[in-house]
CSV table of C-alpha atoms and ligand atoms in Angstrom, one decimal:
chain,number,residue,atom,x,y,z
A,262,MET,CA,116.5,110.8,85.4
A,263,ASN,CA,113.4,111.7,87.3
A,264,PRO,CA,110.5,109.3,86.0
A,265,THR,CA,107.8,111.5,84.6
A,266,LEU,CA,105.4,108.4,82.8
A,267,TYR,CA,104.3,105.3,84.0
A,268,ILE,CA,102.7,102.7,82.4
A,269,GLU,CA,99.1,103.1,84.5
A,270,ASP,CA,99.7,106.9,83.1
A,271,ILE,CA,99.6,105.5,79.1
A,272,PHE,CA,96.4,103.0,80.1
A,273,LYS,CA,94.4,105.2,81.8
A,274,GLY,CA,94.8,107.0,78.1
A,275,LYS,CA,96.7,110.2,79.9
A,276,VAL,CA,99.2,109.9,76.8
A,277,PRO,CA,97.3,110.3,73.2
A,278,SER,CA,98.2,107.3,70.6
A,279,GLY,CA,101.6,108.2,68.7
A,280,GLU,CA,103.5,110.4,71.3
A,281,GLU,CA,106.4,109.4,72.1
A,282,VAL,CA,107.5,108.4,75.5
A,283,THR,CA,110.2,107.6,77.7
A,284,LEU,CA,109.5,104.9,79.7
A,285,ASN,CA,111.9,103.6,83.2
A,286,GLY,CA,111.3,99.3,84.3
A,287,TRP,CA,112.5,95.9,84.3
A,288,VAL,CA,112.1,93.7,81.9
A,289,TYR,CA,109.0,91.4,83.1
A,290,ASN,CA,109.8,88.9,79.6
A,291,SER,CA,111.5,89.2,76.7
A,292,ARG,CA,111.2,87.2,73.3
A,293,SER,CA,112.4,86.8,69.3
A,294,SER,CA,110.8,86.0,66.4
A,295,GLY,CA,113.3,86.6,63.0
A,296,LYS,CA,112.4,90.1,62.2
A,297,VAL,CA,110.7,91.2,65.6
A,298,LYS,CA,111.0,91.0,69.1
A,299,PHE,CA,109.0,91.7,72.6
A,300,LEU,CA,109.7,93.2,75.9
A,301,MET,CA,107.5,92.9,78.5
A,302,LEU,CA,108.6,95.9,80.3
A,303,ARG,CA,107.0,96.2,83.9
A,304,ASP,CA,107.5,99.5,86.3
A,305,GLY,CA,105.0,99.2,89.2
A,306,THR,CA,102.7,100.3,88.2
A,307,GLY,CA,101.6,98.3,85.3
A,308,THR,CA,103.1,95.8,82.0
A,309,ILE,CA,103.2,96.9,78.6
A,310,GLN,CA,104.3,95.2,75.8
A,311,CYS,CA,107.3,97.3,73.2
A,312,VAL,CA,107.2,95.5,70.2
A,313,PHE,CA,111.2,96.5,68.1
A,314,PHE,CA,110.9,96.0,64.3
A,315,LYS,CA,113.8,95.4,62.5
A,316,GLY,CA,114.7,98.4,60.9
A,317,GLY,CA,112.2,100.3,62.8
A,318,CYS,CA,114.2,100.9,65.5
A,319,GLU,CA,117.7,102.3,66.0
A,320,GLU,CA,119.8,99.0,65.0
A,321,GLU,CA,122.0,99.1,67.7
A,322,SER,CA,119.0,98.6,70.8
A,323,PHE,CA,117.6,95.5,68.1
A,324,LEU,CA,121.3,94.1,68.2
A,325,ASN,CA,121.4,94.1,71.7
A,326,PHE,CA,118.0,92.9,72.7
A,327,ASP,CA,119.6,89.4,73.8
A,328,LYS,CA,120.5,91.2,77.2
A,329,LEU,CA,117.2,91.8,78.2
A,330,THR,CA,117.0,89.4,80.7
A,331,GLN,CA,114.3,89.4,83.2
A,332,GLU,CA,114.9,91.9,85.4
A,333,THR,CA,116.8,94.2,83.7
A,334,SER,CA,116.8,97.3,84.7
A,335,VAL,CA,116.0,99.3,81.4
A,336,THR,CA,114.9,102.7,79.6
A,337,VAL,CA,112.5,102.5,77.1
A,338,LYS,CA,112.1,105.2,74.4
A,339,GLY,CA,109.1,104.5,72.1
A,340,LYS,CA,105.5,105.4,70.0
A,341,ILE,CA,101.8,104.9,71.9
A,342,ALA,CA,99.8,102.5,70.0
A,343,PRO,CA,96.7,101.6,70.0
A,344,ALA,CA,96.6,97.6,70.9
A,345,PRO,CA,93.1,96.9,71.9
A,346,LYS,CA,93.5,92.5,72.6
A,347,ALA,CA,95.7,94.1,74.8
A,348,PRO,CA,95.9,93.5,78.6
A,349,GLY,CA,96.0,97.4,78.7
A,350,GLY,CA,94.3,98.5,75.5
A,351,PHE,CA,97.8,100.0,74.6
A,352,GLU,CA,101.4,99.0,73.7
A,353,ILE,CA,105.0,100.6,72.6
A,354,SER,CA,106.3,100.7,69.0
A,355,GLY,CA,110.1,100.8,70.3
A,356,LEU,CA,112.1,103.5,68.8
A,357,SER,CA,115.3,102.5,71.5
A,358,PHE,CA,116.3,101.5,74.6
A,359,SER,CA,119.1,101.3,77.3
A,360,ILE,CA,120.5,98.7,79.7
A,361,VAL,CA,120.8,101.0,83.1
A,362,SER,CA,121.8,97.8,85.3
A,363,GLU,CA,121.6,93.5,83.6
A,364,ALA,CA,120.4,91.0,86.1
A,365,LYS,CA,122.1,88.0,85.5
A,366,ASP,CA,120.6,84.4,86.2
A,367,TYR,CA,117.2,86.2,88.1
A,368,PRO,CA,116.2,83.4,91.1
A,369,ILE,CA,112.6,83.2,90.5
A,370,SER,CA,111.5,82.5,86.9
A,371,PRO,CA,108.0,81.3,85.6
A,372,LYS,CA,108.3,77.9,86.6
A,373,GLU,CA,107.1,76.1,89.6
A,374,HIS,CA,109.1,77.2,93.2
A,375,GLY,CA,108.0,75.4,96.3
A,376,PRO,CA,107.1,77.5,99.5
A,377,ALA,CA,110.0,77.8,101.7
A,378,PHE,CA,111.8,79.2,98.1
A,379,LEU,CA,109.8,82.0,97.9
A,380,GLN,CA,109.5,83.4,101.0
A,381,ASP,CA,113.8,83.5,101.4
A,382,HIS,CA,113.5,85.4,98.2
A,383,ARG,CA,109.7,88.1,99.5
A,384,HIS,CA,112.4,90.6,98.9
A,385,LEU,CA,111.9,89.6,94.8
A,386,TRP,CA,108.6,87.3,95.0
A,387,ILE,CA,107.1,90.6,95.7
A,388,ARG,CA,107.9,91.5,91.7
A,389,SER,CA,105.8,89.2,90.9
A,390,LYS,CA,102.1,89.5,89.5
A,391,ARG,CA,100.2,88.0,91.8
A,392,GLN,CA,102.2,89.6,94.8
A,393,HIS,CA,101.0,92.6,93.3
A,394,ALA,CA,97.8,92.0,93.2
A,395,ILE,CA,97.7,90.9,96.8
A,396,LEU,CA,100.1,93.4,98.1
A,397,ARG,CA,98.0,96.2,95.8
A,398,ILE,CA,94.4,95.5,96.9
A,399,ARG,CA,95.7,95.7,101.0
A,400,SER,CA,97.2,99.3,100.1
A,401,GLU,CA,94.2,100.0,99.2
A,402,ILE,CA,92.0,98.4,102.4
A,403,ILE,CA,94.1,100.3,104.5
A,404,HIS,CA,93.5,103.4,102.3
A,405,SER,CA,90.0,103.4,101.9
A,406,ALA,CA,90.3,102.2,105.9
A,407,ARG,CA,91.5,105.2,106.6
A,408,LYS,CA,89.4,107.4,104.6
A,409,PHE,CA,86.8,105.8,106.2
A,410,PHE,CA,87.3,106.9,110.0
A,411,ASP,CA,89.0,110.3,108.5
A,412,ASP,CA,85.4,110.8,106.6
A,413,ARG,CA,83.6,110.4,109.3
A,414,GLY,CA,85.6,112.8,111.9
A,415,PHE,CA,87.9,110.4,113.5
A,416,VAL,CA,91.0,111.7,114.9
A,417,CYS,CA,93.9,109.5,113.8
A,418,PHE,CA,95.8,108.6,117.2
A,419,ASP,CA,98.8,107.0,117.3
A,420,ALA,CA,99.5,104.7,120.2
A,421,PRO,CA,103.4,103.6,121.6
A,422,ILE,CA,105.1,100.6,120.3
A,423,PHE,CA,106.4,99.9,123.3
A,424,THR,CA,104.0,99.1,126.5
A,425,PRO,CA,104.1,98.7,129.7
A,426,ASN,CA,101.0,96.7,130.2
A,427,ALA,CA,100.0,93.6,128.2
A,428,CYS,CA,96.5,94.5,127.0
A,429,GLU,CA,95.6,91.2,125.8
A,430,GLY,CA,96.8,88.5,128.5
A,431,THR,CA,100.2,87.8,129.7
A,432,THR,CA,100.8,84.2,127.4
A,433,ASN,CA,102.0,85.9,124.3
A,434,LEU,CA,104.1,88.7,125.0
A,435,PHE,CA,107.3,89.8,124.0
A,436,GLU,CA,109.6,90.7,126.5
A,437,VAL,CA,112.5,94.1,125.3
A,438,ASN,CA,114.8,95.8,128.2
A,439,TYR,CA,114.4,98.9,127.9
A,440,PHE,CA,117.3,100.4,129.8
A,441,ASP,CA,118.1,100.2,133.5
A,442,ASP,CA,117.1,96.7,134.2
A,443,ALA,CA,113.6,98.0,133.1
A,444,LYS,CA,111.0,95.9,131.4
A,445,ALA,CA,108.7,96.6,128.2
A,446,TYR,CA,106.9,94.6,126.3
A,447,LEU,CA,106.2,94.7,121.8
A,448,THR,CA,102.2,96.1,122.0
A,449,GLN,CA,99.9,93.5,121.5
A,450,SER,CA,96.4,96.2,120.9
A,451,GLY,CA,96.7,100.5,121.2
A,452,GLN,CA,93.5,99.7,122.8
A,453,LEU,CA,93.7,100.4,126.4
A,454,TYR,CA,95.5,104.2,124.1
A,455,GLY,CA,92.9,104.7,122.2
A,456,GLU,CA,90.4,104.2,125.0
A,457,ALA,CA,92.3,107.7,126.6
A,458,GLY,CA,92.1,109.6,122.8
A,459,ALA,CA,88.6,108.6,122.5
A,460,LYS,CA,87.9,110.4,126.2
A,461,ALA,CA,89.7,113.0,124.5
A,462,PHE,CA,88.6,114.0,121.1
A,463,GLY,CA,85.2,111.8,121.0
A,464,LYS,CA,86.3,109.0,118.6
A,465,VAL,CA,89.5,108.0,117.1
A,466,TYR,CA,91.5,105.7,115.6
A,467,VAL,CA,95.2,104.2,116.1
A,468,PHE,CA,96.3,102.7,112.9
A,469,GLY,CA,100.2,100.1,113.7
A,470,PRO,CA,102.0,97.1,114.0
A,471,THR,CA,101.1,96.0,116.9
A,472,PHE,CA,102.9,91.8,118.5
A,473,ARG,CA,102.1,88.3,119.4
A,474,ALA,CA,104.8,85.1,120.5
A,475,GLU,CA,102.0,83.5,118.9
A,476,LYS,CA,103.2,79.8,118.6
A,477,SER,CA,100.9,79.6,116.6
A,478,LYS,CA,101.7,78.2,112.9
A,479,THR,CA,97.8,78.5,111.4
A,480,ARG,CA,97.0,79.7,107.6
A,481,ARG,CA,95.9,82.8,109.9
A,482,HIS,CA,98.9,84.1,112.9
A,483,LEU,CA,101.7,86.6,112.3
A,484,THR,CA,103.3,87.5,115.0
A,485,GLU,CA,103.6,91.1,113.5
A,486,PHE,CA,100.5,92.1,112.0
A,487,TRP,CA,98.6,95.4,111.6
A,488,MET,CA,95.7,96.5,113.4
A,489,LEU,CA,93.4,99.2,112.8
A,490,GLU,CA,91.4,100.3,115.8
A,491,PRO,CA,88.9,102.3,116.0
A,492,GLU,CA,87.8,103.6,119.9
A,493,VAL,CA,84.2,105.4,120.3
A,494,ALA,CA,83.3,107.4,123.8
A,495,PHE,CA,79.1,107.5,124.6
A,496,MET,CA,79.1,104.4,122.4
A,497,ASP,CA,77.4,100.3,123.2
A,498,LEU,CA,77.6,96.9,121.9
A,499,GLU,CA,75.1,97.4,119.2
A,500,GLY,CA,77.1,100.8,118.3
A,501,ASP,CA,80.4,99.2,117.7
A,502,MET,CA,78.9,96.3,115.5
A,503,LYS,CA,77.4,98.9,113.4
A,504,LEU,CA,80.2,100.9,113.1
A,505,ALA,CA,82.4,97.6,112.1
A,506,GLU,CA,80.1,96.6,109.3
A,507,ASP,CA,79.4,100.2,107.1
A,508,MET,CA,83.8,100.0,107.9
A,509,ILE,CA,83.8,96.6,106.2
A,510,GLY,CA,81.5,97.4,103.6
A,511,TYR,CA,82.9,100.7,102.4
A,512,ILE,CA,85.9,99.0,102.2
A,513,VAL,CA,84.9,95.9,100.6
A,514,GLU,CA,83.2,98.2,98.2
A,515,SER,CA,86.3,100.7,97.7
A,516,VAL,CA,88.4,97.3,96.3
A,517,LEU,CA,86.0,96.3,93.7
A,518,LYS,CA,85.9,100.0,92.6
A,519,ASN,CA,89.5,100.9,92.7
A,520,ARG,CA,91.1,96.7,92.4
A,521,ARG,CA,88.9,94.8,89.6
A,522,THR,CA,92.4,94.3,87.8
A,523,GLU,CA,93.9,92.3,91.1
A,524,LEU,CA,90.9,90.5,91.5
A,525,GLN,CA,91.0,89.6,88.2
A,526,ASP,CA,94.6,88.9,88.5
A,527,LEU,CA,93.7,86.6,91.6
A,528,GLU,CA,90.8,84.8,89.7
A,529,ARG,CA,89.1,86.0,92.8
A,530,ASP,CA,85.3,85.4,91.6
A,531,PRO,CA,84.2,89.8,92.4
A,532,ALA,CA,80.3,88.0,92.6
A,533,ILE,CA,81.2,86.9,96.0
A,534,LEU,CA,81.9,90.1,97.5
A,535,GLU,CA,79.5,92.3,95.8
A,536,LYS,CA,77.0,90.6,98.3
A,537,ILE,CA,79.0,91.5,101.6
A,538,ILE,CA,77.0,94.3,102.1
A,539,PRO,CA,75.1,95.6,105.4
A,540,PRO,CA,73.3,94.4,107.6
A,541,PHE,CA,75.2,91.2,108.7
A,542,PRO,CA,73.5,88.4,111.0
A,543,ARG,CA,74.4,88.6,114.3
A,544,ILE,CA,74.1,86.1,116.4
A,545,HIS,CA,74.6,85.3,120.3
A,546,TYR,CA,77.3,83.1,121.9
A,547,LYS,CA,74.7,80.6,123.4
A,548,GLU,CA,73.8,80.3,120.2
A,549,ALA,CA,76.5,79.6,118.7
A,550,ALA,CA,77.6,77.5,121.3
A,551,GLU,CA,74.5,75.1,120.6
A,552,ILE,CA,75.6,74.9,116.9
A,553,LEU,CA,78.6,74.0,117.5
A,554,GLU,CA,77.7,71.9,120.1
A,555,LYS,CA,76.4,69.3,117.6
A,556,GLU,CA,78.8,69.8,114.5
A,557,SER,CA,82.2,71.3,116.3
A,558,LYS,CA,84.8,68.5,114.8
A,559,ASP,CA,86.9,70.3,117.9
A,560,ASN,CA,85.8,68.8,121.2
A,561,PHE,CA,83.7,72.3,121.8
A,562,LYS,CA,82.0,72.7,124.3
A,563,LYS,CA,80.0,75.5,126.3
A,564,GLY,CA,81.7,78.2,127.3
A,565,MET,CA,85.3,77.0,125.5
A,566,ASP,CA,86.7,79.4,122.8
A,567,PHE,CA,86.8,78.7,119.1
A,568,GLY,CA,88.7,77.0,117.4
A,569,GLY,CA,90.0,78.3,114.0
A,570,GLY,CA,87.6,74.9,112.5
A,571,ASP,CA,84.7,75.7,114.9
A,572,GLU,CA,84.6,79.3,113.1
A,573,THR,CA,84.8,78.4,110.0
A,574,ILE,CA,81.1,76.0,110.5
A,575,LEU,CA,79.5,78.8,111.8
A,576,ALA,CA,81.2,81.3,109.3
A,577,SER,CA,79.5,78.8,106.7
A,578,LYS,CA,75.7,79.7,107.6
A,579,PHE,CA,75.7,82.9,106.3
A,580,ASP,CA,77.2,84.3,102.7
A,581,LYS,CA,78.6,87.3,105.0
A,582,PRO,CA,80.3,87.8,107.7
A,583,VAL,CA,78.7,87.1,111.5
A,584,PHE,CA,78.7,88.9,114.5
A,585,VAL,CA,79.0,86.5,117.2
A,586,HIS,CA,79.0,89.2,120.2
A,587,GLY,CA,78.3,88.0,124.2
A,588,PHE,CA,81.3,85.8,124.7
A,589,PRO,CA,81.4,84.0,128.6
A,590,THR,CA,83.0,86.7,130.9
A,591,ALA,CA,85.7,84.0,132.0
A,592,ILE,CA,87.7,83.7,128.5
A,593,LYS,CA,87.5,87.5,128.0
A,594,ALA,CA,90.7,90.1,128.6
A,595,PHE,CA,90.0,92.0,131.6
A,596,TYR,CA,88.2,95.2,130.1
A,597,MET,CA,85.7,93.6,129.1
A,598,LYS,CA,82.0,94.9,130.2
A,599,GLU,CA,80.0,92.5,131.8
A,600,ASP,CA,76.5,91.9,130.7
A,601,PRO,CA,74.3,93.5,132.7
A,602,SER,CA,71.8,91.1,132.4
A,603,ASP,CA,73.9,87.9,132.7
A,604,PRO,CA,77.8,88.8,134.3
A,605,GLN,CA,78.6,85.4,133.1
A,606,TYR,CA,78.6,86.9,129.8
A,607,THR,CA,80.4,90.1,127.9
A,608,CYS,CA,79.1,92.5,125.6
A,609,SER,CA,81.9,91.9,123.3
A,610,MET,CA,81.9,90.8,119.6
A,611,ASP,CA,83.8,89.4,117.0
A,612,LEU,CA,83.8,89.6,113.1
A,613,LEU,CA,84.2,86.3,111.6
A,614,ALA,CA,84.3,86.3,107.6
A,615,PRO,CA,83.1,83.9,105.4
A,616,GLU,CA,85.3,80.7,103.3
A,617,GLY,CA,86.5,79.8,106.4
A,618,TYR,CA,88.8,82.8,106.7
A,619,GLY,CA,87.8,83.0,110.5
A,620,GLU,CA,87.8,86.0,112.7
A,621,ILE,CA,88.4,89.8,111.5
A,622,ILE,CA,87.0,92.0,113.5
A,623,GLY,CA,87.4,91.7,118.0
A,624,GLY,CA,85.7,94.0,120.4
A,625,GLY,CA,83.4,95.1,122.3
A,626,GLN,CA,81.5,97.4,125.4
A,627,ARG,CA,84.2,98.8,128.0
A,628,GLU,CA,84.0,97.8,131.6
A,629,GLU,CA,83.4,101.3,132.5
A,630,SER,CA,83.2,101.1,136.3
A,631,ILE,CA,87.0,101.0,138.5
A,632,GLU,CA,85.8,98.9,141.2
A,633,VAL,CA,84.7,96.2,138.8
A,634,LEU,CA,87.7,96.5,136.2
A,635,LEU,CA,90.1,96.7,139.7
A,636,LYS,CA,88.3,92.9,140.7
A,637,LYS,CA,88.8,91.8,137.0
A,638,ILE,CA,93.0,93.0,136.9
A,639,ASN,CA,93.8,91.4,140.3
A,640,GLU,CA,92.1,87.9,138.9
A,641,HIS,CA,93.9,88.2,135.4
A,642,GLY,CA,96.9,88.4,137.9
A,643,LEU,CA,97.7,91.6,135.9
A,644,ASP,CA,99.5,94.4,138.2
A,645,PRO,CA,97.6,96.9,139.6
A,646,LYS,CA,100.2,99.4,140.0
A,647,VAL,CA,101.1,100.0,135.5
A,648,PHE,CA,97.0,99.8,135.1
A,649,ASP,CA,96.7,103.4,137.3
A,650,TRP,CA,97.1,105.5,134.1
A,651,TYR,CA,94.6,103.5,132.3
A,652,LEU,CA,92.5,104.0,135.7
A,653,ASP,CA,92.0,108.0,135.9
A,654,LEU,CA,89.6,107.2,132.7
A,655,ARG,CA,88.3,105.9,134.8
A,656,ARG,CA,87.7,108.4,137.5
A,657,TYR,CA,87.9,111.2,135.5
A,658,GLY,CA,85.1,111.6,133.6
A,659,SER,CA,84.0,107.7,132.9
A,660,SER,CA,81.6,106.6,130.4
A,661,PRO,CA,80.7,104.4,128.0
A,662,SER,CA,82.9,103.7,125.5
A,663,ALA,CA,82.6,100.6,122.5
A,664,GLY,CA,85.6,100.1,119.3
A,665,PHE,CA,87.5,96.9,117.7
A,666,GLY,CA,90.4,95.9,116.4
A,667,LEU,CA,90.4,95.3,112.7
A,668,GLY,CA,93.0,92.8,111.5
A,669,ILE,CA,94.5,93.7,108.5
A,670,GLU,CA,96.1,90.8,107.0
A,671,ARG,CA,93.3,88.7,107.8
A,672,LEU,CA,90.8,91.0,105.8
A,673,THR,CA,93.7,91.1,103.0
A,674,ALA,CA,92.9,86.9,103.1
A,675,TRP,CA,89.9,86.7,102.5
A,676,ILE,CA,88.9,89.8,99.9
A,677,CYS,CA,91.9,88.4,97.8
A,678,GLY,CA,90.6,84.8,98.6
A,679,VAL,CA,94.1,84.0,99.8
A,680,GLU,CA,95.1,80.8,102.2
A,681,HIS,CA,97.4,82.0,103.8
A,682,VAL,CA,98.1,85.3,105.7
A,683,ARG,CA,102.1,85.1,104.8
A,684,GLU,CA,101.2,86.7,101.7
A,685,CYS,CA,99.8,89.2,102.8
A,686,ILE,CA,102.2,91.7,104.8
A,687,PRO,CA,105.3,92.8,102.6
A,688,PHE,CA,107.4,90.6,104.9
A,689,PRO,CA,105.4,87.9,107.5
A,690,ARG,CA,106.6,87.8,110.6
A,691,MET,CA,106.1,84.3,111.3
A,692,LEU,CA,107.1,81.6,114.1
A,693,TYR,CA,110.0,79.7,112.2
A,694,ARG,CA,110.5,83.3,109.4
A,695,LEU,CA,112.3,86.5,110.9
A,696,SER,CA,114.1,86.5,107.2
A,697,PRO,CA,114.1,88.4,104.9
K,280,4AD,O1,90.8,89.6,118.5
K,280,4AD,P1,91.9,90.8,119.2
K,280,4AD,O2,93.1,90.0,119.7
K,280,4AD,O3,91.1,92.0,119.5
K,280,4AD,C1,92.4,92.7,120.4
K,280,4AD,O4,93.0,93.3,120.7
K,280,4AD,C2,91.0,94.0,121.2
K,280,4AD,N1,92.4,95.4,122.0
K,280,4AD,C3,90.8,94.7,120.0
K,280,4AD,C4,90.4,96.0,120.4
K,280,4AD,O5,89.4,96.2,120.7
K,280,4AD,N2,90.8,97.6,120.1
K,280,4AD,O6,92.5,91.4,118.0
K,280,4AD,C5,92.1,91.6,116.6
K,280,4AD,C6,91.8,90.8,115.2
K,280,4AD,C7,91.6,89.5,115.5
K,280,4AD,O7,90.6,89.4,115.2
K,280,4AD,C8,92.7,89.5,114.6
K,280,4AD,O8,91.6,89.9,113.3
K,280,4AD,C9,93.9,89.8,113.9
K,280,4AD,O9,93.0,91.4,115.2
K,280,4AD,N3,94.8,89.4,114.7
K,280,4AD,C10,95.8,88.6,113.8
K,280,4AD,N4,95.9,88.6,112.8
K,280,4AD,C11,97.0,87.6,112.6
K,280,4AD,N5,97.6,87.3,113.5
K,280,4AD,C12,97.4,87.2,114.7
K,280,4AD,N6,98.5,86.5,115.4
K,280,4AD,C13,96.1,87.7,115.5
K,280,4AD,N7,95.7,87.7,116.7
K,280,4AD,C14,95.1,88.9,116.1
K,281,MG,MG1,90.1,87.8,119.5
């Protein structure tokens, strides 16, 4: 029984009204009113109402209708009928159904459940309308982001997950045993490998899961999240920001174009997203620090990194995402290029999303001098031996290089207007959550 037709095909008008069809799916809900019975059938691509009239359908199906409990899997035969008032514009005049597998006492009912219960049942929760909408938008975001880079001639360049070296500092590394007492770490970022790729292919993007043993229990933190990291040789910070804003503009446009229904299901106002057109404003760290020294609620002092609350204050000044560039050298990773006009600052940038969603992109220009890089590796207490391959990129044809990392779940949370990143990945991994 291979499915040949999906509900979305019907909604797209691919099959003429009156045609007899077979649909496979699950019972979203069902109700009876005397001689008519209604089944809301979902198949993952949509939900359609199937109406069974006494005398108008197979008698056995009519008699067995009450067995159609929530999430029972079924095969329905019926005729397509126009239904101008229904969400997709069509319904099914039911002829018969057969039960594939009965579902007894499905744990998630339309009543309210607490977040812990829902997270424990994540494998089932993803069938509900809201989760469905978020994960479809996530899929659209990934599709459009890849398309953005593919169309511009970038090479998809996968970086390893097991790495011998830290990229983003040593405080949040997940360590694993890697045969014969060797230690490996789960990657925090594919960037260093992306830089090797950029020197080989000119422009690449790394896309994969990344890991941070962050003991942060905030709505923005996961321990495993997906990062998209373009890297371009001979590009500087300004080019990097241009690339980032063009990409965000393109992704938002694609979601607006292709995922309207899902935005509606989430009650996300499209007008907010329609304003997200590049160019985005840019402010230097020093300017941001001046604002925060007046307005921060977290005791911000110039020289410090921003807290979540600080990012919200800065972003609230704009209705588009804002770039903060030129972070202090002292708080940035070893690979960040120092600003030639003031080495206390770096050629780095973060993109802060509006509405309190915080940093969705971090990146910048890379240090190209081997001497400066070695000095930084030592200052950061890192082992130069494990970075020797990375230093080769400076020994053999060093060049300016820039890139950034886009956090897929944070971008999804902002675009969907969802409070917590844990709803923006199929199975979230967090400080206190490793299952299901
Ligand atoms: O700013 P980050 O740490 O940058 C890097 O890792 C660079 N090496 C990227 C590069 O230049 N190629 O992380 C980049 C983005 C953040 O802006 C954020 O969106 C996301 O990754 N991110 C997280 N998302 C969810 N949970 C976490 N714990 C995250 N940490 C970072
Ligand atoms: Mg960052």
